[in-house]
mmCIF file of C-alpha atoms in Angstrom:
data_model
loop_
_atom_site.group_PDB
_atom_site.id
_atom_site.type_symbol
_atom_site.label_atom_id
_atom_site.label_comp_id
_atom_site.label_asym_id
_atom_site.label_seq_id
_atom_site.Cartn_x
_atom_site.Cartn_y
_atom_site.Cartn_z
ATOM 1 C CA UNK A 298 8.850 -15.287 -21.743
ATOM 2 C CA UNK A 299 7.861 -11.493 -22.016
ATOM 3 C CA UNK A 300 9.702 -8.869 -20.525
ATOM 4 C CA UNK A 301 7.137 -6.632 -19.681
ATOM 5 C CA UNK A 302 7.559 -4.474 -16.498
ATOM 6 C CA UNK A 303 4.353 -1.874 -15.016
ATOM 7 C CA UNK A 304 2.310 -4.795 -15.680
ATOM 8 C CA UNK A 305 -0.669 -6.674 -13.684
ATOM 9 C CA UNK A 306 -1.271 -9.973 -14.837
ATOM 10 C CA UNK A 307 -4.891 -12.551 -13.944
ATOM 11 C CA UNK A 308 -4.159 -15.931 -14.857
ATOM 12 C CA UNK A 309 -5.446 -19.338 -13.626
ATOM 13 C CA UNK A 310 -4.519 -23.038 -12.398
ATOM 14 C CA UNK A 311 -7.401 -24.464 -13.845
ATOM 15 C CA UNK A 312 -6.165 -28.145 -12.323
ATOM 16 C CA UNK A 313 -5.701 -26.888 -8.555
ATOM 17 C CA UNK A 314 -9.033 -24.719 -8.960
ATOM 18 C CA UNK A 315 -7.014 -21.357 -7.612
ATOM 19 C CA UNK A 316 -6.891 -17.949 -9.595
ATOM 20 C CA UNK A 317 -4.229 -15.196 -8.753
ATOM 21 C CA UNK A 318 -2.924 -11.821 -10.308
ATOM 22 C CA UNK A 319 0.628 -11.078 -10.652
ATOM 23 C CA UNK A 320 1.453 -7.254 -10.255
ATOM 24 C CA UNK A 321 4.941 -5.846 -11.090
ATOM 25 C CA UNK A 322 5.798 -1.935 -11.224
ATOM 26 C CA UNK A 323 8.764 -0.370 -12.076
ATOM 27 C CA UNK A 324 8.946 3.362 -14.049
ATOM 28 C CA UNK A 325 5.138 3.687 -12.342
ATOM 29 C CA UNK A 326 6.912 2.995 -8.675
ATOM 30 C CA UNK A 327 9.511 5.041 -9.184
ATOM 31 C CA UNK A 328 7.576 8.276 -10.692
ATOM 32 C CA UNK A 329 5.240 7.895 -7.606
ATOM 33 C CA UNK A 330 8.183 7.754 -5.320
ATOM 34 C CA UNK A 331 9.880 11.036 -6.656
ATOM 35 C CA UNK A 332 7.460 12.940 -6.211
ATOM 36 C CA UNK A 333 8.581 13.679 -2.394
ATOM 37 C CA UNK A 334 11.671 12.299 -0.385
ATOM 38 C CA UNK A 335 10.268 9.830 1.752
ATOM 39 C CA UNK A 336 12.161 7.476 4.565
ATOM 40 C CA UNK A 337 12.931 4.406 3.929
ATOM 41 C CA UNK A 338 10.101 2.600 5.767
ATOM 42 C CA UNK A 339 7.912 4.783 5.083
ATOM 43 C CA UNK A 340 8.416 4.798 1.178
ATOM 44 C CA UNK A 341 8.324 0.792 1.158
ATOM 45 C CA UNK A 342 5.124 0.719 2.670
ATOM 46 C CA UNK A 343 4.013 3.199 0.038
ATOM 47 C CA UNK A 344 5.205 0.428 -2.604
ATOM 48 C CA UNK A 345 3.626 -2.283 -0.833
ATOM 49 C CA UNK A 346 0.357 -0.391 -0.625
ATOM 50 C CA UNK A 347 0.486 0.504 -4.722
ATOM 51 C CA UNK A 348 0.760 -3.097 -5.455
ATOM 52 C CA UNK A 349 -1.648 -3.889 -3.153
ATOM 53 C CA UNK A 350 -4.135 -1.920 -5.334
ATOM 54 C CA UNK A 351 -3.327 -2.688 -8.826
ATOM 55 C CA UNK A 352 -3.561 -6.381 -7.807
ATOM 56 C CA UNK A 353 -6.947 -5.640 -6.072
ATOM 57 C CA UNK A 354 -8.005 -3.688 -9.350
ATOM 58 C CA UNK A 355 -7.434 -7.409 -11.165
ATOM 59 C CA UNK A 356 -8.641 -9.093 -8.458
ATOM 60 C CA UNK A 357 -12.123 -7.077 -7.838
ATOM 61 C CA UNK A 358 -14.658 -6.043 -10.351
ATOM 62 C CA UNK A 359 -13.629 -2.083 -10.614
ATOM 63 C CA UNK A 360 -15.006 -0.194 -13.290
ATOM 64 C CA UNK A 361 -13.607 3.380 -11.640
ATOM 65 C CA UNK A 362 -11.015 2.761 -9.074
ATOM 66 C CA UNK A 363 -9.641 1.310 -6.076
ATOM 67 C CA UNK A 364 -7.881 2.812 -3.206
ATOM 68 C CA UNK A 365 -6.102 1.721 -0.013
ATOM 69 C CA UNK A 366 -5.969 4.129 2.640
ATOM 70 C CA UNK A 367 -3.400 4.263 5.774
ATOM 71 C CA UNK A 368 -4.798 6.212 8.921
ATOM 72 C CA UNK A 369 -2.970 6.245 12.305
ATOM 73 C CA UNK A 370 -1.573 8.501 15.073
ATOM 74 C CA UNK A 371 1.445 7.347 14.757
ATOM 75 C CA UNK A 372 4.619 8.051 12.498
ATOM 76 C CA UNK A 373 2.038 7.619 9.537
ATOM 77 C CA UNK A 374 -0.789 9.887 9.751
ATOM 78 C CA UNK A 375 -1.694 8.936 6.109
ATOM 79 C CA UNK A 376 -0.973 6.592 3.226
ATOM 80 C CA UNK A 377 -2.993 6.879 0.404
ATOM 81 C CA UNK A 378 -2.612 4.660 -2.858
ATOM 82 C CA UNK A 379 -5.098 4.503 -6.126
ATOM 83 C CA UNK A 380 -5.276 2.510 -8.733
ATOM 84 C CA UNK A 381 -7.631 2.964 -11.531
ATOM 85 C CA UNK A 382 -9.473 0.682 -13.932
ATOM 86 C CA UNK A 383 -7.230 1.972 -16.752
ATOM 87 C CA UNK A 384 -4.117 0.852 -15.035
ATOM 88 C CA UNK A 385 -3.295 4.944 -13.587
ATOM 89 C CA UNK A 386 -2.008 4.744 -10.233
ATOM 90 C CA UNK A 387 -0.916 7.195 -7.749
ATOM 91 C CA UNK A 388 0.150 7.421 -4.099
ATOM 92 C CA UNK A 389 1.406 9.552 -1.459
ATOM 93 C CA UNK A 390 2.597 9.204 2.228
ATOM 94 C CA UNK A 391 1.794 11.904 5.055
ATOM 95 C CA UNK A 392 3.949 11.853 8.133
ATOM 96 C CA UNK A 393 3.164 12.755 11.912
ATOM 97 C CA UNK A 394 6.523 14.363 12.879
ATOM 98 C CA UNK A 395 4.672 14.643 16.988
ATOM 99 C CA UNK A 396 4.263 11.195 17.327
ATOM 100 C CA UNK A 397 6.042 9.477 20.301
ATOM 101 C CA UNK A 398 6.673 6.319 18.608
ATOM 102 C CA UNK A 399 9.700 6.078 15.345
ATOM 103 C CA UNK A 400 8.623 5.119 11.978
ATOM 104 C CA UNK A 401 8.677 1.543 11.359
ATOM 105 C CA UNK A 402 7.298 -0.973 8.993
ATOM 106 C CA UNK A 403 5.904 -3.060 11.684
ATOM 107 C CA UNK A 404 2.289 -1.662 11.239
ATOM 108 C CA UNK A 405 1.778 -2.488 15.577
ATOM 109 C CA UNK A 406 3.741 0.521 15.789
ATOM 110 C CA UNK A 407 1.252 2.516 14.134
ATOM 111 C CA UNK A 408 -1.102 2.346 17.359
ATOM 112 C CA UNK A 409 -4.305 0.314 18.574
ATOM 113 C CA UNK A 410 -6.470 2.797 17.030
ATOM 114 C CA UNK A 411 -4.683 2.520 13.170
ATOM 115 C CA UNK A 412 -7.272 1.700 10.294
ATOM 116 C CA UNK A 413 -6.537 0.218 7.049
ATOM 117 C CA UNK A 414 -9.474 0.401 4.332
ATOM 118 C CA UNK A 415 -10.089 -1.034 0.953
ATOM 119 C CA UNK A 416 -12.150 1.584 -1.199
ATOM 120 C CA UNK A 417 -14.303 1.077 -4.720
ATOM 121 C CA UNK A 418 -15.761 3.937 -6.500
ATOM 122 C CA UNK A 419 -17.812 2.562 -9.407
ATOM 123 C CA UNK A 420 -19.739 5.293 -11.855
ATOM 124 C CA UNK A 421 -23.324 4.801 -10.845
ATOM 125 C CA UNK A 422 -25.976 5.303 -14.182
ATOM 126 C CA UNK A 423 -27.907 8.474 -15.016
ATOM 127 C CA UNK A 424 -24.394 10.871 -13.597
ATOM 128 C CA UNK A 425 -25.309 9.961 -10.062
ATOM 129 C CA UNK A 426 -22.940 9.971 -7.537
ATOM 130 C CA UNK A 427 -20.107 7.165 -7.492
ATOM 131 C CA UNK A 428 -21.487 3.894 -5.859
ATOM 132 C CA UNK A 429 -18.504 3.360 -2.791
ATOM 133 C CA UNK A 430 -18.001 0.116 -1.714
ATOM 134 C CA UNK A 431 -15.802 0.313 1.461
ATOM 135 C CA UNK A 432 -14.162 -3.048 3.381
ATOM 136 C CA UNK A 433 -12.244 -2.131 6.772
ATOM 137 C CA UNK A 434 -8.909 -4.020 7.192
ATOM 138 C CA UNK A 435 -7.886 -5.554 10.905
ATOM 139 C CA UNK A 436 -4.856 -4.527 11.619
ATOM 140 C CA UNK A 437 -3.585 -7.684 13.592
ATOM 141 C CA UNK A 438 -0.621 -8.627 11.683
ATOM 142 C CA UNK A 439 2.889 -6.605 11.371
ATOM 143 C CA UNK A 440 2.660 -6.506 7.582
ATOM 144 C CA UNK A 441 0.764 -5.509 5.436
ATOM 145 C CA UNK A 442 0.576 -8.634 2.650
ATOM 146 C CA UNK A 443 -0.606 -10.814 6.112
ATOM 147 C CA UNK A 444 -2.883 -7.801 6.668
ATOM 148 C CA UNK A 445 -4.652 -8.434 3.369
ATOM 149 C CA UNK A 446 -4.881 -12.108 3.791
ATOM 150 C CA UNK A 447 -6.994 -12.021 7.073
ATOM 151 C CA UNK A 448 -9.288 -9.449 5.530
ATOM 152 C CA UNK A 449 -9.514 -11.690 2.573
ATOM 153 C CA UNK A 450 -10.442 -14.850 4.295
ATOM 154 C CA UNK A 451 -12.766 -13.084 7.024
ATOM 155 C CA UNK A 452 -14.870 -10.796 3.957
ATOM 156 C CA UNK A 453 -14.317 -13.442 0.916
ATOM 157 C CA UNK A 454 -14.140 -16.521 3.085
ATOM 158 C CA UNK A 455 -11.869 -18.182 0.797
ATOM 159 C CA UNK A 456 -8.261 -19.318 1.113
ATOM 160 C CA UNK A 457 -6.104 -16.498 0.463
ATOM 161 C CA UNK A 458 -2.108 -16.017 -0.360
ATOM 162 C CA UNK A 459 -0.926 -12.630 -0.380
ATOM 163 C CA UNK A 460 3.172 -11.631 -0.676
ATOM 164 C CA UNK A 461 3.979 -7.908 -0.989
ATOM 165 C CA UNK A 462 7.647 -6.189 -1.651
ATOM 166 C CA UNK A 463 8.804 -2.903 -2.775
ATOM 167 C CA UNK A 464 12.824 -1.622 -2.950
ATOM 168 C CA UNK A 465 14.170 1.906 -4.517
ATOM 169 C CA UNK A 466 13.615 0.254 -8.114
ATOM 170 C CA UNK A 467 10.565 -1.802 -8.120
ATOM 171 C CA UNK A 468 7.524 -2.712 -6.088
ATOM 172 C CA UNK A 469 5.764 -5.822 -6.949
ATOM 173 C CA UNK A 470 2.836 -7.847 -5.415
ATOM 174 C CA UNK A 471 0.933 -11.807 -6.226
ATOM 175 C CA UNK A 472 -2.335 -12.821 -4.692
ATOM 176 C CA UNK A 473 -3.384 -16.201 -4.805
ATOM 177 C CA UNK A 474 -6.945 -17.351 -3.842
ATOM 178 C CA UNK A 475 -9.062 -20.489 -4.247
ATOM 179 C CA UNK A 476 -11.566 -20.440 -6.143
ATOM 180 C CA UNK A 477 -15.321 -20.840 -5.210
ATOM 181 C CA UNK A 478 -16.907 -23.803 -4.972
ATOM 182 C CA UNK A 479 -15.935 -27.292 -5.638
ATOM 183 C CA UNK A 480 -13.496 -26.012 -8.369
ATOM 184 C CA UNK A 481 -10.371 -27.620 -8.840
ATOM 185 C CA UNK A 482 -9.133 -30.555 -7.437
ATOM 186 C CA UNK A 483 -9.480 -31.056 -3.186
ATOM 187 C CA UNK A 484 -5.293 -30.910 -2.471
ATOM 188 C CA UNK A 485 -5.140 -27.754 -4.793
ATOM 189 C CA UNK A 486 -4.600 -24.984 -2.950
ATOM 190 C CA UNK A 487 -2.390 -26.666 -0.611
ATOM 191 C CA UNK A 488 -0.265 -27.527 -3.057
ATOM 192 C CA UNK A 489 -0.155 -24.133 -4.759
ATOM 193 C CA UNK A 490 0.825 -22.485 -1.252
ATOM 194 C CA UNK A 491 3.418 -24.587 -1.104
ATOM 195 C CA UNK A 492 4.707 -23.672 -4.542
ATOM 196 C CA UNK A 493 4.057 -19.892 -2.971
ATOM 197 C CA UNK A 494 5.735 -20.138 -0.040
ATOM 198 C CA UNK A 495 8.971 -20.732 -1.839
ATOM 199 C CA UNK A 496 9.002 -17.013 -3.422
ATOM 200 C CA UNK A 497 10.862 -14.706 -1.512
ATOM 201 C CA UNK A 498 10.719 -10.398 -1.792
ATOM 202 C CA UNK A 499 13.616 -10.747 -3.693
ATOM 203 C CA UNK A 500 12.584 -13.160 -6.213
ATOM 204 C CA UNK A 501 9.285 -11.481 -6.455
ATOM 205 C CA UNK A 502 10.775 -8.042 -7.297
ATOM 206 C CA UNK A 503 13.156 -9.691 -10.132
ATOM 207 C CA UNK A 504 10.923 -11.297 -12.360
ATOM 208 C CA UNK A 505 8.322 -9.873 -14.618
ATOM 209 C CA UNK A 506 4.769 -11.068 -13.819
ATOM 210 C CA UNK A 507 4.282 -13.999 -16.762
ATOM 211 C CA UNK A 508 7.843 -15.001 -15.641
ATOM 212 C CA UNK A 509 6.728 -15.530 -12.516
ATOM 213 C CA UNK A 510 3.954 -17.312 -12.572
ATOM 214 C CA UNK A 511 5.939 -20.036 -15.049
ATOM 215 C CA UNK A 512 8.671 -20.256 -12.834
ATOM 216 C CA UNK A 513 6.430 -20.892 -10.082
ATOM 217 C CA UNK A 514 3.518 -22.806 -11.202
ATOM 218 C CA UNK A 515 4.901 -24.173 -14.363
ATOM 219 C CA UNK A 516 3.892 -27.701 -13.306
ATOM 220 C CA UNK A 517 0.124 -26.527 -12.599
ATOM 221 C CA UNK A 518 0.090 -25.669 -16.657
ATOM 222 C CA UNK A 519 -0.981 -21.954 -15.735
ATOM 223 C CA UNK A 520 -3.349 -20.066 -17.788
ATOM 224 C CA UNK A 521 -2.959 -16.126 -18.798
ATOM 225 C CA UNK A 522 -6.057 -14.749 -18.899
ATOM 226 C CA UNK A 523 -5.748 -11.319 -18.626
ATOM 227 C CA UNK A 524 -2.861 -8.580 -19.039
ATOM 228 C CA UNK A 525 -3.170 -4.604 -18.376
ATOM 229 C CA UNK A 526 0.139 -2.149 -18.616
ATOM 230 C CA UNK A 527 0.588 0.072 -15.710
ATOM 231 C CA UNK A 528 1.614 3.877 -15.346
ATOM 232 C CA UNK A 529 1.692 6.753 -13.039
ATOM 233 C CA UNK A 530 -1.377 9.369 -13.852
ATOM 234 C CA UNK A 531 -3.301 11.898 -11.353
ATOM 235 C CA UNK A 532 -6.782 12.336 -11.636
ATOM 236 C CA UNK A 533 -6.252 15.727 -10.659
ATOM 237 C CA UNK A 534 -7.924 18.459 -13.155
ATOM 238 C CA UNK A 535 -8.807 22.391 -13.227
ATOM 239 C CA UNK A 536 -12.394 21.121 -12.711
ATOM 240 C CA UNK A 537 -12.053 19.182 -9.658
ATOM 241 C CA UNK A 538 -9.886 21.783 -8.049
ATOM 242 C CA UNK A 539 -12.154 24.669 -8.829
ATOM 243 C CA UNK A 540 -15.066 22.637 -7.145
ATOM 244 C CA UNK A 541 -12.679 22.031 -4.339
ATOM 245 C CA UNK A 542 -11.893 25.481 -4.038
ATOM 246 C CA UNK A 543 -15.944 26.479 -4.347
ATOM 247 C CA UNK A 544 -16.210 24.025 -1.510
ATOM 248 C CA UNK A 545 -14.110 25.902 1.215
ATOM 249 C CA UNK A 546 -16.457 28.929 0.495
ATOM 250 C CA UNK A 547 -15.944 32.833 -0.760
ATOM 251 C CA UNK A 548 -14.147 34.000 2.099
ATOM 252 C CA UNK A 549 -11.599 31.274 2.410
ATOM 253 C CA UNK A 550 -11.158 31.469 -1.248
ATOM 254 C CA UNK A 551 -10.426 35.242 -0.974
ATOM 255 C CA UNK A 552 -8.318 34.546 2.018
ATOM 256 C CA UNK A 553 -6.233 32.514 -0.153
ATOM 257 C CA UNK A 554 -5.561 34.437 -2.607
ATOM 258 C CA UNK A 555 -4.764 37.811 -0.361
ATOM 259 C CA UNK A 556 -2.606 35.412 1.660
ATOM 260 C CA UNK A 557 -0.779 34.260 -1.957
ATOM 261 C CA UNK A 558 0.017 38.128 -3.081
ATOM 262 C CA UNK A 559 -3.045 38.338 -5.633
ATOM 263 C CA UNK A 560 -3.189 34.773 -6.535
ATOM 264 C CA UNK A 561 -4.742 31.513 -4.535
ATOM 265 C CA UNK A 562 -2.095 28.464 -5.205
ATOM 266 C CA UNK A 563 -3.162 25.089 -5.153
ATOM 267 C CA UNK A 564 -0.331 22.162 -5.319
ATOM 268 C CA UNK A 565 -1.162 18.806 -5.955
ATOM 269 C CA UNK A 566 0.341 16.724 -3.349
ATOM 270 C CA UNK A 567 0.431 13.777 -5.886
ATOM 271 C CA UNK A 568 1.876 15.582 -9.078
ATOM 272 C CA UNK A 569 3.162 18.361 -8.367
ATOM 273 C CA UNK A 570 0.642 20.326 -10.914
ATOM 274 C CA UNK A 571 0.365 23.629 -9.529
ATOM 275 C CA UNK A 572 -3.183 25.719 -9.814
ATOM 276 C CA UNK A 573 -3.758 29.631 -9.511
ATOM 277 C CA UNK A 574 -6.175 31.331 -9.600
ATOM 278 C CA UNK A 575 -6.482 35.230 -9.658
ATOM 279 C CA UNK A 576 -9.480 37.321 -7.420
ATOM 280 C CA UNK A 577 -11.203 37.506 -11.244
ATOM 281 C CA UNK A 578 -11.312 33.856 -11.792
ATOM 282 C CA UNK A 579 -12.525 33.497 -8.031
ATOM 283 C CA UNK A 580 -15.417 35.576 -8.457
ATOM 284 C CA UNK A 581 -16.379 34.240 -11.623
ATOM 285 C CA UNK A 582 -16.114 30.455 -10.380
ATOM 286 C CA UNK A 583 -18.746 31.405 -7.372
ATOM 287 C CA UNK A 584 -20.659 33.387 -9.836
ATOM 288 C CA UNK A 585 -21.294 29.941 -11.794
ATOM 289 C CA UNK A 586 -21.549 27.930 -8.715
ATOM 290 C CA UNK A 587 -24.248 30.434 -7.815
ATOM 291 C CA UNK A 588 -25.609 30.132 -11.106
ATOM 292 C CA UNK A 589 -25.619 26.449 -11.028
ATOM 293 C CA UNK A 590 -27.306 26.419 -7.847
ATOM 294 C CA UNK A 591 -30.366 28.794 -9.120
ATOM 295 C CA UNK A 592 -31.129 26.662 -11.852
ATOM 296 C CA UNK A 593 -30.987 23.669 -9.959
ATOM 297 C CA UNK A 594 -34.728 23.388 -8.859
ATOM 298 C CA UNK A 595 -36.243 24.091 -12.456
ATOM 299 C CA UNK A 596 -34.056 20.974 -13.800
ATOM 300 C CA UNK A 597 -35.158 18.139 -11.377
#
């Protein structure tokens, strides 16, 4: 068997009519994780959340990317995770340090008025906006895998198997789902959820992702039909932040840089690139935008 680690892996049991993806990150989990000192519960969620994506990236049809997004007013005001239909991921977790409740990984804890989305952002022809493709997640269970596998079965309608797990080294993720239709044989899925249910976190986060599926469903003679490396990237550029910054409007943008001592700084929360920009280069990027805007009308 292959070794291969940062890996998400589509195969098949063609026999029980069920398909799956196996998702395994390791360097790409780890570069997310340093880029801030997160606690413990907080940071495993995180992990749980960027496998949750990259197996939803080789799960759904996603031709730009895929996010799942965290909102609450509790501990976790938000968690953010991409993944990309190159295999780029990124993620980042913002606390709520007023909240009355402690951080946990019990997602009840979060508050009756937490929400949990799926996100798709396909390129659209002609260089029209993104088509966005949005599914709302009930938060009902305490984790987030069993999360996942009620949305599943209430927006799919189809037999679902979802186990999530995430440590300081690794976080790693496999969905199982029946296909549609009279595919496969009728005692299929039950028997591959039985074959699921003996994985533990543990085992999960040892073994690579073809490992794992022959260890598990060996005796289902499993087919690989699809493997895509992993890695950490930000889709952060100069040109998106320059339109971000033409989007707060010329006297913010002054603001900024007057408050920054002759320069407006711009971090990237999910990097850690760092942007400046000088009263010159603001004028001149509003100049354009102007510009831009002018011309507009005589194009269309």
């Amino acid at each position: 068997m292959t070794q291969a680690h940062d890996t998400q892996l589509r195969f098949l049991l063609p026999t029980a009519g069920v398909r799956g993806v196996a998702v395994h990150l390791d360097e790409t989990w780890q570069a997310i994780a340093s880029r801030a000192s997160y606690p413990p519960a907080a940071s495993e969620l995180l992990g749980e959340a960027a496998a949750a994506a990259a197996l939803f990236t080789g799960h759904a049809k996603v031709d730009g990317r895929l996010s799942v997004q965290l909102r609450s007013q509790g501990a976790i005001s938000t968690l953010f995770t991409e993944c990309t239909a190159a295999g780029t991921l990124r993620g980042i977790v913002r606390l709520n340090e007023n909240a009355s409740a402690p951080l946990s990984r019990n997602l009840h804890a979060l508050g009756e008025d937490a929400l949990l989305a799926i996100t798709i952002e396909n390129p659209s022809l002609g260089g029209a906006e993104p088509v966005r493709y949005q599914g709302l997640v009930g938060l009902h269970a305490t984790r987030l895998d069993l999360a996942f596998e009620d949305y599943f079965r209430q927006s799919e309608q189809l037999p679902t198997r979802l186990l999530l797990a995430c440590n300081a080294q690794s976080a790693a993720g496999l969905l199982l789902q029946k296909l549609p239709g009279e595919e496969g044989d009728e005692d299929g899925f039950r028997r591959a959820s039985a074959l699921f249910d003996t994985l533990g976190g543990d085992e999960l986060l040892a073994l690579p992702p073809a490992e794992l599926v022959h260890r598990l469903f060996h005796e289902e003679v499993p087919e690989l039909v699809g493997e895509k490396p992993l890695r950490f990237a930000c889709s952060c550029s100069p040109a998106r932040v320059e339109a971000m910054l033409v989007s707060l409007g010329r006297a913010e943008a002054d603001a900024a840089v007057a408050a920054g001592s002759g320069q407006a700084e711009i971090l990237c929360e999910f990097c850690g690139q760092d942007y400046r920009f000088d009263a010159g280069q603001v004028a001149a990027l509003f100049a354009r935008a102007a510009s831009a805007h002018a011309a507009a009308p005589g194009l269309q």
